Coordinates of C-alpha atoms in Angstrom, one line a residue:
M263 CA 108.7 -47.1 54.2
D264 CA 107.5 -45.3 57.3
R265 CA 108.3 -41.8 58.4
Y266 CA 111.3 -42.8 60.5
Q267 CA 112.9 -44.6 57.6
Q268 CA 112.2 -41.7 55.3
I269 CA 114.0 -39.3 57.6
L270 CA 116.9 -41.8 57.9
R271 CA 117.3 -42.2 54.2
Q272 CA 116.8 -38.5 53.4
Y273 CA 119.4 -37.2 55.7
W274 CA 121.8 -40.1 56.4
G275 CA 121.4 -42.3 53.4
Y276 CA 120.6 -45.5 55.3
D277 CA 117.8 -47.8 54.3
D278 CA 117.0 -49.2 57.8
F279 CA 117.9 -48.9 61.4
R280 CA 120.4 -51.1 63.3
G281 CA 120.0 -53.1 66.5
I282 CA 117.8 -51.3 69.0
Q283 CA 117.8 -47.9 67.3
R284 CA 114.1 -48.2 66.2
D285 CA 113.0 -49.5 69.6
I286 CA 114.5 -46.4 71.3
I287 CA 113.1 -44.0 68.7
E288 CA 109.6 -45.4 69.0
S289 CA 109.8 -45.3 72.8
I290 CA 110.9 -41.6 73.1
S291 CA 108.5 -40.6 70.3
S292 CA 105.7 -42.1 72.4
G293 CA 106.6 -39.9 75.3
H294 CA 108.3 -42.5 77.5
D295 CA 111.4 -41.9 79.6
T296 CA 114.0 -44.2 77.9
L297 CA 117.5 -45.5 78.6
G298 CA 119.5 -46.9 75.7
L299 CA 122.6 -49.0 76.3
M300 CA 124.6 -49.1 73.1
P301 CA 128.3 -50.0 72.8
T302 CA 130.7 -47.8 70.9
G303 CA 129.7 -47.7 67.3
G304 CA 126.1 -48.6 68.0
G305 CA 124.8 -45.4 66.4
K306 CA 123.5 -43.5 69.5
S307 CA 123.2 -40.1 67.7
I308 CA 120.6 -41.5 65.2
T309 CA 118.3 -42.4 68.1
F310 CA 117.7 -38.7 69.0
Q311 CA 118.4 -36.9 65.7
V312 CA 115.8 -38.8 63.7
P313 CA 112.9 -38.2 66.2
A314 CA 114.0 -34.6 66.7
L315 CA 113.2 -33.9 63.0
L316 CA 109.7 -35.4 63.3
Q317 CA 108.6 -33.6 66.4
E318 CA 107.6 -30.0 66.9
G319 CA 110.0 -28.0 69.1
V320 CA 113.6 -28.3 70.1
C321 CA 115.4 -31.5 71.1
L322 CA 117.7 -30.4 74.0
V323 CA 120.9 -32.5 74.0
V324 CA 123.1 -32.5 77.1
T325 CA 126.6 -33.7 76.5
P326 CA 130.0 -33.0 78.2
L327 CA 132.0 -33.6 75.0
I328 CA 132.5 -30.1 73.6
A329 CA 134.6 -31.3 70.7
L330 CA 132.0 -33.9 69.7
M331 CA 129.2 -31.4 70.2
K332 CA 130.8 -28.9 67.8
D333 CA 131.5 -31.7 65.3
Q334 CA 127.9 -33.0 65.3
V335 CA 126.5 -29.4 64.9
A336 CA 128.8 -28.9 61.9
H337 CA 127.7 -32.2 60.3
L338 CA 124.0 -31.6 61.0
R339 CA 124.2 -28.1 59.5
A340 CA 125.9 -29.5 56.4
K341 CA 122.8 -31.7 56.0
G342 CA 120.5 -28.7 56.3
I343 CA 119.4 -29.5 59.8
L344 CA 118.9 -26.5 62.2
A345 CA 121.4 -27.3 64.9
S346 CA 123.2 -25.1 67.4
A347 CA 125.3 -25.5 70.6
I348 CA 125.9 -23.6 73.9
Y349 CA 129.0 -24.2 76.0
S350 CA 131.6 -22.4 78.1
G351 CA 133.8 -20.0 76.3
M352 CA 131.0 -18.5 74.1
S353 CA 130.3 -14.7 74.4
H354 CA 127.1 -13.6 76.1
S355 CA 125.8 -12.2 72.8
E356 CA 126.4 -15.5 71.1
I357 CA 124.4 -17.3 73.8
V358 CA 121.6 -14.8 73.6
T359 CA 121.4 -15.2 69.8
T360 CA 121.4 -19.0 69.9
L361 CA 118.7 -19.1 72.6
D362 CA 116.5 -16.6 70.8
N363 CA 116.7 -18.7 67.7
A364 CA 115.6 -21.7 69.7
V365 CA 112.6 -19.7 71.2
F366 CA 111.5 -18.5 67.7
G367 CA 111.8 -21.9 66.0
G368 CA 115.2 -21.5 64.3
V369 CA 116.7 -24.6 66.0
N370 CA 115.7 -28.3 65.8
I371 CA 118.5 -29.7 67.9
L372 CA 120.2 -27.6 70.7
Y373 CA 123.4 -29.0 72.3
V374 CA 124.3 -27.7 75.7
S375 CA 127.1 -28.6 78.1
P376 CA 125.8 -29.7 81.5
E377 CA 127.4 -26.7 83.3
R378 CA 125.1 -24.4 81.3
L379 CA 122.0 -25.9 82.8
S380 CA 122.4 -24.2 86.2
S381 CA 122.7 -20.7 84.6
P382 CA 119.7 -18.6 85.7
F383 CA 119.7 -16.8 82.3
F384 CA 119.6 -20.1 80.5
Q385 CA 116.8 -21.4 82.7
V386 CA 114.7 -18.2 82.1
K387 CA 115.1 -18.6 78.3
L388 CA 114.4 -22.3 78.5
R389 CA 110.9 -21.6 79.9
H390 CA 110.1 -19.9 76.5
I391 CA 111.5 -22.8 74.4
K392 CA 109.1 -25.5 73.2
V393 CA 111.1 -28.6 74.1
S394 CA 110.2 -31.9 72.3
F395 CA 112.4 -34.1 74.5
I396 CA 115.6 -34.0 76.4
T397 CA 118.6 -36.2 75.4
V398 CA 121.2 -37.0 78.0
D399 CA 124.3 -38.2 76.2
E400 CA 127.0 -40.0 78.3
A401 CA 124.3 -40.6 80.8
H402 CA 126.7 -42.5 83.2
C403 CA 128.1 -39.1 84.1
I404 CA 125.0 -38.5 86.3
S405 CA 125.9 -41.5 88.5
Q406 CA 128.5 -41.3 91.3
W407 CA 129.2 -45.0 90.5
G408 CA 130.0 -44.2 86.9
Y409 CA 133.6 -43.8 85.8
D410 CA 133.1 -40.2 84.8
F411 CA 130.7 -38.7 87.4
R412 CA 129.9 -35.0 86.9
P413 CA 127.9 -33.2 89.5
S414 CA 126.8 -30.7 86.9
Y415 CA 124.6 -33.5 85.4
L416 CA 122.5 -33.4 88.6
K417 CA 121.2 -30.1 87.3
I418 CA 119.1 -31.9 84.7
A419 CA 116.5 -32.5 87.5
E420 CA 116.0 -28.7 87.5
I421 CA 115.3 -28.8 83.8
R422 CA 112.7 -31.4 84.4
N423 CA 111.0 -29.1 86.8
I424 CA 110.8 -26.4 84.1
H425 CA 109.4 -28.9 81.5
P426 CA 107.8 -31.6 83.7
D427 CA 105.9 -33.3 80.9
V428 CA 108.9 -33.6 78.5
P429 CA 110.4 -37.1 78.3
I430 CA 114.1 -37.9 78.7
L431 CA 116.2 -40.1 76.5
A432 CA 119.4 -41.2 78.3
L433 CA 122.2 -42.8 76.3
T434 CA 125.4 -44.4 77.3
A435 CA 128.0 -46.9 75.9
T436 CA 129.3 -47.9 79.3
A437 CA 127.2 -48.7 82.3
T438 CA 127.3 -51.4 85.0
P439 CA 124.0 -52.7 86.4
Q440 CA 124.4 -50.4 89.5
V441 CA 124.9 -47.4 87.2
V442 CA 121.9 -48.4 85.0
D443 CA 119.6 -48.2 88.1
D444 CA 121.2 -45.0 89.3
I445 CA 120.8 -43.2 86.0
Q446 CA 117.0 -43.8 86.0
E447 CA 116.6 -42.8 89.6
R448 CA 118.6 -39.6 89.3
L449 CA 116.9 -38.6 86.1
G450 CA 113.5 -39.2 87.7
F451 CA 112.2 -41.8 85.2
A452 CA 108.4 -42.2 85.5
E453 CA 109.0 -45.9 85.0
K454 CA 112.0 -48.1 84.3
R455 CA 112.4 -48.5 80.6
V456 CA 115.8 -49.8 79.3
F457 CA 116.8 -51.0 75.9
R458 CA 120.0 -53.0 75.7
M459 CA 122.2 -53.9 72.8
S460 CA 124.5 -56.8 73.6
F461 CA 128.1 -55.8 74.3
E462 CA 129.3 -59.1 72.9
R463 CA 131.6 -58.6 69.8
K464 CA 131.8 -62.1 68.2
N465 CA 134.3 -60.9 65.6
L466 CA 136.6 -59.2 68.1
A467 CA 139.4 -61.3 69.8
Y468 CA 140.6 -59.8 73.1
I469 CA 144.2 -60.5 73.7
V470 CA 146.4 -59.7 76.7
R471 CA 150.2 -60.1 76.1
D472 CA 152.6 -60.2 79.0
A473 CA 155.2 -58.0 77.4
S474 CA 158.5 -57.1 79.1
D475 CA 159.5 -55.4 75.9
K476 CA 156.4 -53.6 74.8
M477 CA 157.9 -51.9 71.7
A478 CA 159.1 -55.2 70.3
E479 CA 155.7 -56.8 71.0
L480 CA 153.9 -53.9 69.4
L481 CA 156.0 -54.3 66.3
H482 CA 155.3 -58.1 66.3
V483 CA 151.5 -57.5 66.5
L484 CA 151.5 -55.0 63.7
Q485 CA 153.7 -57.2 61.5
T486 CA 151.5 -60.2 62.2
V487 CA 148.1 -58.6 61.7
G488 CA 147.8 -56.4 58.6
G489 CA 145.4 -53.5 58.0
S490 CA 144.5 -50.3 59.8
S491 CA 145.3 -49.9 63.5
I492 CA 145.0 -47.6 66.5
V493 CA 147.7 -47.6 69.2
Y494 CA 146.5 -46.0 72.4
V495 CA 149.0 -44.4 74.8
R496 CA 148.8 -42.3 77.9
S497 CA 150.8 -39.2 77.0
R498 CA 151.1 -36.7 74.1
K499 CA 154.9 -37.0 74.1
R500 CA 154.7 -40.8 73.9
S501 CA 152.3 -40.7 70.9
K502 CA 154.9 -38.9 68.8
E503 CA 157.8 -41.1 70.0
I504 CA 156.1 -44.3 69.2
S505 CA 154.8 -43.0 65.9
D506 CA 158.3 -42.0 64.9
W507 CA 159.7 -45.4 66.0
L508 CA 157.1 -47.2 63.9
N509 CA 158.0 -45.2 60.8
V510 CA 161.7 -46.0 61.3
N511 CA 160.7 -49.7 61.5
G512 CA 158.8 -49.6 58.2
I513 CA 155.2 -49.2 59.5
P514 CA 153.5 -46.0 58.1
S515 CA 152.3 -44.1 61.1
T516 CA 151.1 -40.7 62.4
F517 CA 150.2 -39.4 65.9
Y518 CA 147.2 -37.6 67.4
H519 CA 146.5 -35.8 70.6
A520 CA 144.4 -32.8 71.9
G521 CA 147.3 -30.3 71.7
L522 CA 147.6 -30.4 67.9
E523 CA 146.3 -27.6 65.7
P524 CA 142.7 -28.4 64.6
S525 CA 143.7 -28.4 60.9
V526 CA 146.6 -30.8 61.7
K527 CA 144.3 -33.1 63.6
D528 CA 141.8 -33.0 60.9
Q529 CA 144.3 -33.8 58.2
R530 CA 145.9 -36.7 60.2
Q531 CA 142.5 -38.2 60.9
K532 CA 141.6 -38.0 57.2
D533 CA 144.9 -39.5 56.1
W534 CA 144.4 -42.4 58.5
Q535 CA 140.8 -42.9 57.5
A536 CA 141.7 -42.8 53.8
G537 CA 144.5 -45.4 54.4
K538 CA 147.3 -43.0 53.5
V539 CA 148.9 -44.0 56.9
R540 CA 148.3 -47.4 58.4
V541 CA 148.6 -46.7 62.1
I542 CA 147.5 -43.7 64.2
V543 CA 149.2 -43.5 67.7
A544 CA 146.9 -41.5 69.9
T545 CA 145.8 -40.5 73.4
N546 CA 142.2 -41.0 74.5
A547 CA 141.4 -37.7 72.8
F548 CA 141.1 -39.7 69.6
G549 CA 138.1 -41.9 68.7
M550 CA 134.9 -40.0 69.7
G551 CA 132.7 -39.9 66.6
I552 CA 135.2 -41.8 64.5
D553 CA 133.5 -44.6 62.5
K554 CA 136.2 -46.2 60.4
P555 CA 134.8 -49.7 59.9
D556 CA 138.0 -51.6 58.8
V557 CA 140.2 -51.2 61.9
R558 CA 141.9 -54.6 62.3
T559 CA 143.7 -54.0 65.5
V560 CA 143.5 -51.7 68.5
V561 CA 146.6 -52.0 70.7
H562 CA 146.8 -50.5 74.2
I563 CA 150.5 -50.1 74.9
D564 CA 149.6 -48.4 78.3
C565 CA 147.0 -50.0 80.4
P566 CA 143.7 -47.9 80.8
D567 CA 142.5 -47.2 84.3
S568 CA 139.0 -48.8 83.9
P569 CA 137.3 -51.6 82.0
E570 CA 134.8 -48.9 80.7
A571 CA 137.6 -46.9 79.0
Y572 CA 139.2 -50.1 77.7
F573 CA 136.0 -51.6 76.3
Q574 CA 135.0 -48.3 74.6
E575 CA 138.4 -47.9 72.9
A576 CA 138.9 -51.5 72.1
G577 CA 135.5 -51.5 70.5
R578 CA 136.7 -49.3 67.7
A579 CA 138.2 -52.4 66.0
G580 CA 136.2 -54.5 63.6
R581 CA 133.1 -52.5 63.1
D582 CA 132.8 -54.0 59.6
G583 CA 132.0 -57.4 61.2
E584 CA 135.3 -58.9 60.0
K585 CA 137.8 -60.5 62.3
A586 CA 139.7 -57.9 64.5
Y587 CA 141.9 -57.9 67.5
A588 CA 142.0 -55.8 70.7
V589 CA 145.4 -56.2 72.2
L590 CA 146.5 -55.1 75.7
L591 CA 150.3 -55.1 76.3
Y592 CA 150.8 -55.6 80.0
N593 CA 153.7 -56.2 82.4
S594 CA 154.5 -56.1 86.1
S595 CA 155.1 -52.3 86.1
D596 CA 151.6 -51.5 84.9
K597 CA 150.0 -52.4 88.2
R598 CA 152.3 -50.0 90.0
K599 CA 151.7 -47.3 87.4
L600 CA 147.9 -47.7 87.7
H601 CA 148.0 -47.4 91.5
K602 CA 150.2 -44.3 91.3
R603 CA 147.3 -42.7 89.3
I604 CA 145.2 -42.8 92.4
P605 CA 147.0 -40.0 94.4
D606 CA 147.7 -38.2 91.1
T607 CA 143.9 -38.2 90.4
F608 CA 142.8 -37.5 93.9
P609 CA 145.3 -35.1 95.7
E610 CA 144.8 -34.5 99.4
K611 CA 142.0 -32.1 100.2
D612 CA 144.3 -29.5 101.8
Y613 CA 146.3 -29.5 98.6
I614 CA 143.2 -28.9 96.5
R615 CA 142.3 -26.0 98.8
K616 CA 145.8 -24.5 98.3
V617 CA 145.5 -24.8 94.5
Y618 CA 142.2 -22.9 94.8
D619 CA 143.8 -20.1 96.9
D620 CA 146.9 -20.0 94.6
L621 CA 144.6 -19.7 91.6
A622 CA 142.9 -16.6 93.1
D623 CA 146.4 -15.1 93.7
F624 CA 147.3 -15.9 90.1
F625 CA 144.3 -14.2 88.7
Q626 CA 144.2 -11.5 91.5
V627 CA 140.7 -12.5 92.5
G628 CA 139.5 -11.2 95.9
V629 CA 137.2 -13.2 98.3
G630 CA 133.5 -12.6 97.4
S631 CA 134.2 -11.6 93.8
S632 CA 134.5 -12.8 90.2
E633 CA 131.3 -15.0 89.9
G634 CA 130.9 -15.7 86.2
R635 CA 134.3 -14.4 85.3
T636 CA 136.2 -16.5 82.7
M637 CA 140.0 -16.3 82.3
E638 CA 142.5 -18.0 80.2
F639 CA 144.7 -20.3 82.3
D640 CA 148.3 -21.0 81.5
I641 CA 148.9 -24.1 83.6
D642 CA 152.6 -24.2 83.0
K643 CA 153.1 -20.6 84.1
F644 CA 150.9 -21.2 87.2
C645 CA 152.9 -24.2 88.2
R646 CA 156.2 -22.4 87.8
A647 CA 154.9 -19.4 89.9
F648 CA 153.5 -21.6 92.7
H649 CA 155.8 -24.6 92.6
H650 CA 153.1 -27.2 91.6
F651 CA 153.1 -30.2 89.3
S652 CA 150.7 -29.8 86.4
I653 CA 149.2 -33.3 86.9
H654 CA 148.2 -32.5 90.4
V655 CA 146.9 -29.0 89.5
D656 CA 144.8 -30.5 86.7
A657 CA 143.3 -33.1 89.0
S658 CA 142.6 -30.5 91.7
L659 CA 140.8 -28.2 89.3
K660 CA 138.7 -31.1 88.0
I661 CA 137.6 -31.9 91.6
L662 CA 136.8 -28.2 92.2
Q663 CA 134.7 -28.3 89.1
R664 CA 132.8 -31.4 90.3
A665 CA 132.3 -29.6 93.6
G666 CA 130.7 -26.7 91.8
Y667 CA 133.2 -23.9 92.5
L668 CA 134.5 -23.4 89.0
E669 CA 134.4 -24.6 85.4
Y670 CA 137.7 -25.9 84.0
D671 CA 137.6 -26.1 80.3
T672 CA 140.7 -28.0 79.0
D673 CA 139.5 -28.3 75.5
P674 CA 142.1 -26.6 73.3
E675 CA 139.7 -26.8 70.3
N676 CA 137.8 -23.7 71.2
N677 CA 138.1 -22.8 67.6
A678 CA 137.9 -19.3 66.0
R679 CA 134.4 -18.1 65.3
L680 CA 133.3 -15.7 62.5
R681 CA 130.3 -13.8 61.5
F682 CA 129.8 -11.3 58.7
M683 CA 128.8 -7.9 59.9
L684 CA 127.6 -6.8 56.3
E685 CA 124.9 -8.2 54.2
R686 CA 126.0 -10.5 51.3
D687 CA 125.2 -7.8 48.7
Q688 CA 127.3 -5.3 50.5
L689 CA 130.4 -7.5 50.2
Y690 CA 130.5 -6.9 46.4
L691 CA 130.5 -3.2 47.0
L692 CA 133.6 -3.1 49.2
E693 CA 136.5 -0.9 48.1
R694 CA 140.1 -1.0 49.0
T695 CA 140.3 -4.7 49.6
T696 CA 143.6 -6.4 48.9
P697 CA 143.9 -9.6 46.8
G698 CA 144.6 -11.5 50.0
E699 CA 141.5 -10.2 51.7
E700 CA 139.4 -11.1 48.6
A701 CA 140.9 -14.6 48.6
V702 CA 140.1 -15.1 52.3
I703 CA 136.5 -13.8 52.0
D704 CA 136.0 -16.1 49.0
A705 CA 137.4 -19.1 50.8
V706 CA 135.2 -18.4 53.9
L707 CA 132.1 -18.2 51.7
R708 CA 132.9 -21.4 50.0
L709 CA 133.7 -23.3 53.1
Y710 CA 131.0 -22.2 55.6
G711 CA 127.3 -21.3 55.4
G712 CA 125.0 -19.2 57.6
L713 CA 127.7 -16.7 58.5
F714 CA 125.4 -13.7 57.7
S715 CA 122.9 -14.7 60.5
D716 CA 125.0 -16.5 63.1
Y717 CA 128.6 -17.2 64.3
S718 CA 130.2 -20.3 62.9
F719 CA 133.4 -22.1 63.9
I720 CA 136.1 -21.7 61.3
D721 CA 139.5 -23.4 60.8
E722 CA 142.2 -21.0 59.7
G723 CA 144.2 -23.9 58.4
A724 CA 141.4 -24.9 56.1
I725 CA 140.9 -21.3 54.9
A726 CA 144.7 -21.1 54.2
L727 CA 144.5 -24.3 52.0
K728 CA 141.5 -22.9 50.1
S729 CA 142.9 -19.5 49.6
G730 CA 146.5 -20.5 48.9
L731 CA 147.9 -18.4 51.7
E732 CA 149.9 -19.2 54.8
T733 CA 147.9 -19.7 58.1
D734 CA 149.5 -16.7 59.8
A735 CA 148.6 -14.5 56.8
V736 CA 145.0 -15.7 57.1
Y737 CA 144.9 -14.8 60.8
Q738 CA 146.3 -11.3 60.2
I739 CA 143.8 -10.7 57.3
L740 CA 140.9 -11.8 59.5
K741 CA 142.0 -9.4 62.3
E742 CA 142.1 -6.6 59.8
L743 CA 138.6 -7.4 58.4
N744 CA 137.4 -7.4 62.0
R745 CA 139.0 -4.0 62.6
R746 CA 137.2 -2.7 59.6
R747 CA 133.9 -4.2 60.9
I748 CA 133.5 -6.3 57.8
V749 CA 133.5 -9.5 60.0
S750 CA 133.3 -10.2 63.7
F751 CA 136.3 -12.5 64.3
I752 CA 136.8 -14.2 67.6
P753 CA 140.3 -15.8 67.5
R754 CA 140.8 -19.3 68.7
R755 CA 141.7 -19.6 72.4
K756 CA 144.7 -21.9 72.7
L757 CA 144.9 -22.0 76.4
P758 CA 142.5 -23.7 78.8
A759 CA 140.0 -21.5 80.7
V760 CA 138.8 -21.2 84.3
C761 CA 135.4 -19.7 85.1
Y762 CA 134.3 -19.0 88.7
T763 CA 130.7 -20.4 88.9
Q764 CA 130.2 -18.8 92.3
R765 CA 131.9 -16.0 94.3
R766 CA 135.4 -16.8 95.3
E767 CA 135.6 -18.4 98.8
D768 CA 138.5 -18.6 101.2
G769 CA 140.1 -21.9 100.5
C770 CA 139.6 -23.2 104.1
K771 CA 135.8 -22.8 103.7
L772 CA 135.6 -25.0 100.6
L773 CA 133.2 -28.0 101.0
I774 CA 134.5 -31.0 99.2
T775 CA 131.8 -33.6 100.0
P776 CA 132.3 -37.4 100.1
E777 CA 130.2 -37.7 97.0
V778 CA 132.7 -35.5 95.1
Y779 CA 135.8 -37.0 96.7
E780 CA 135.8 -40.1 98.9
D781 CA 133.1 -42.0 97.0
R782 CA 134.6 -41.1 93.7
K783 CA 138.1 -42.1 94.9
Q784 CA 136.8 -45.5 96.1
S785 CA 135.0 -46.1 92.8
Y786 CA 138.2 -45.2 90.9
E787 CA 140.2 -47.7 93.0
D788 CA 137.6 -50.4 92.3
R789 CA 137.8 -49.8 88.6
I790 CA 141.6 -50.0 88.7
R791 CA 141.4 -53.2 90.6
S792 CA 138.9 -54.6 88.0
M793 CA 141.3 -53.6 85.2
V794 CA 144.2 -55.3 86.9
D795 CA 142.1 -58.4 87.4
Y796 CA 141.2 -58.4 83.7
A797 CA 144.8 -58.1 82.7
T798 CA 146.1 -60.8 85.1
N799 CA 143.2 -63.4 85.0
D800 CA 144.4 -66.0 82.5
T801 CA 141.8 -68.6 83.4
V802 CA 138.5 -67.1 82.4
C803 CA 137.6 -66.1 78.8
R804 CA 138.4 -62.4 78.2
S805 CA 135.1 -61.6 76.5
R806 CA 133.2 -63.2 79.4
Q807 CA 135.2 -61.1 81.9
L808 CA 134.2 -57.9 80.2
L809 CA 130.6 -58.9 79.6
R810 CA 130.2 -59.9 83.2
Y811 CA 131.6 -56.5 84.4
F812 CA 128.8 -54.8 82.4
G813 CA 126.1 -57.2 83.8
E814 CA 125.8 -59.4 80.8
H815 CA 126.2 -63.1 81.7
T816 CA 127.0 -65.8 79.2
T817 CA 128.0 -69.4 79.7
T818 CA 129.8 -69.6 76.3
D819 CA 133.5 -68.9 75.9
C820 CA 134.5 -66.8 72.9
G821 CA 136.9 -69.4 71.7
Q822 CA 139.3 -66.8 70.2
C823 CA 140.9 -64.8 73.1
D824 CA 144.3 -65.6 74.4
V825 CA 142.8 -67.5 77.4
C826 CA 140.5 -69.7 75.2
L827 CA 143.4 -70.4 72.8
S828 CA 145.7 -71.3 75.7
H829 CA 143.2 -73.8 77.0
E830 CA 143.0 -75.4 73.6
E831 CA 146.8 -75.6 73.3
H832 CA 147.4 -77.0 76.8
P833 CA 144.6 -79.4 77.6
S834 CA 144.9 -81.0 81.1
S835 CA 144.4 -84.7 81.7
L836 CA 141.2 -83.6 83.6
S837 CA 139.4 -80.6 82.0
T838 CA 138.6 -77.5 84.1
E839 CA 134.9 -78.1 83.2
Q840 CA 135.0 -81.6 84.8
A841 CA 136.7 -80.2 87.8
R842 CA 134.0 -77.5 88.2
E843 CA 131.3 -80.2 88.0
R844 CA 132.9 -82.3 90.8
I845 CA 133.3 -79.3 93.1
L846 CA 129.7 -78.2 92.6
T847 CA 128.5 -81.7 93.2
L848 CA 130.4 -81.7 96.5
L849 CA 128.7 -78.4 97.4
S850 CA 125.2 -79.3 96.2
D851 CA 124.1 -80.1 99.8
H852 CA 124.2 -76.3 100.4
R853 CA 126.4 -76.8 103.5
R854 CA 129.7 -75.1 104.3
H855 CA 132.7 -77.3 103.5
H856 CA 136.2 -77.0 104.7
I857 CA 138.7 -76.4 101.8
S858 CA 140.6 -79.6 102.9
E859 CA 137.6 -81.6 101.7
L860 CA 138.6 -80.9 98.1
H861 CA 141.5 -83.2 98.5
A862 CA 139.1 -86.1 98.4
L863 CA 138.1 -85.2 94.9
Q864 CA 141.7 -86.1 93.7
L865 CA 141.9 -83.2 91.2
P866 CA 145.1 -82.1 89.5
K867 CA 146.3 -78.9 91.1
A868 CA 146.1 -77.0 87.7
A869 CA 142.5 -78.1 87.1
L870 CA 141.5 -77.4 90.7
D871 CA 143.0 -73.9 90.7
A872 CA 141.4 -73.0 87.4
A873 CA 138.0 -74.4 88.4
L874 CA 138.0 -72.5 91.8
T875 CA 139.1 -69.2 90.1
Y876 CA 136.3 -69.7 87.5
L877 CA 133.6 -70.5 90.1
V878 CA 134.5 -67.6 92.3
H879 CA 134.7 -65.2 89.4
E880 CA 131.3 -66.3 88.1
E881 CA 129.8 -66.1 91.6
L882 CA 128.8 -69.8 91.7
L883 CA 131.0 -70.4 94.7
H884 CA 131.5 -68.4 97.9
M885 CA 134.8 -68.5 99.9
E886 CA 134.9 -67.3 103.5
G887 CA 138.3 -68.0 105.1
A888 CA 138.9 -71.7 104.8
F889 CA 135.3 -72.6 104.0
L890 CA 133.4 -73.0 100.7
S891 CA 129.7 -73.0 99.9
A892 CA 127.7 -72.9 96.7
D893 CA 126.4 -69.4 96.0
S894 CA 122.6 -69.4 96.2

């Protein structure tokens, strides 16, 4: 057993690595800039956490997923690994303490949100931190061609200037060939070095159902295929409605979305993972970091707006290698709904500028002021005051964030934080503590570690369960302990936050560049078009369609998707494959042929249409007006 396996077994309990994990670990450990393409469930975190423990210094991890960041830090600390995180919403003193710990060797793995990279204070501190390597999670965010482009990721180049000899490990589960090249260019790779894990899931059957009555079809799917299931929906309200409906119809279900209390979310996730409820109906807030191997079906009752999102969510089925199904329920209204998302996601620029000005009025922020100021943002109150729709305000603020004018933190899980202000020995000398206070202190000490040296996230619901008190009572006791300087208690922020990253401008002077707006909008339209094509193309194997989108070409049909099964059930007198061969033979002279020449082949219309669709989709045939030619 080598040193990598020893670390893997010691901290994670696995005997050996999976897929390309070892290749990536050996590459980054040897000082090479490395890009790893690993589908959902491929074990990305292992590829940087293992080498981080074997190298001197700090592994800097850049990730936009604050909830996942906090979750990973908690899990690493539970294993005895020195991990910390810095992100928007932390107090200045918390950030200083975390960075000082990193400078003096008290941190092995430091997670940072991309927005933090541009902070002058962070960059000054970073110069004094010995960095082993930089990990860029969700690396597609650095590419304007990616489905989640974030300009803040471009600041990673500045970090390379501070530590020019430190290698970069870029990781992503969703990247088209164009994005793969763009990631390496924008991160300044010394040489191209890509490790790919095949996106093919041989045990996963992709199914698209044309469902005029989606609820009836959902019930049919869940009654036909047993076992654990995830049902993805677009809205929080819809998650509860569908979960309630499933329960009424005899299928044990719960729902999950970002607006639930942390302890509620945690309990529902645990109930589902333990099999206490069969189905979890969720928005896309559910799934990151979830590794339940025996999910038999993932059903999308609302169509996602990109193949990337669909592939990532569908991929949560069948991680145990057993047969599983990814089912998309689609009907004629979905295309209209998808196209409506375009103006909802990209409001007019003048509207975005108005939202920016209204925001300043809402917070009473003058021109030229408030750089670095963070404020809680009640979006409902804002919309009522200025007569906006929340969906358009939310989209506008996200575009303003991409343009670099502000940070918009929508994460409602900015959990409460706690740190003891007394030494452990002093706790036992306290006088005038009530039984409730003693119960809360005891519960906190049992649930969390390291509170005497650093702040830690706490869950008031978990403390309530441990102490036998109500959650509201725990909150009041913590506030009283904070008043008495026994603890430093920072309550959970329930509202989103807005932080001005630069001095407030007059709205008419805002620069919203094509890279931030027009290019992103076009890319979004292209992804919606690709998603509609996937849902409506019933002639080409579903698996092949998805693999081709991500640049992985195969000539073998999966044999288990709805398209493949349909071909088996309805064979034509002349197979589509034979029709393809006759068409390619006609075009083998590499000349342009008029489409009317196909009549001479005497092919049945169904076989001809299917063959043409296939050849165009696979880029084996080029159509220009009424002329055809073989694609060279």
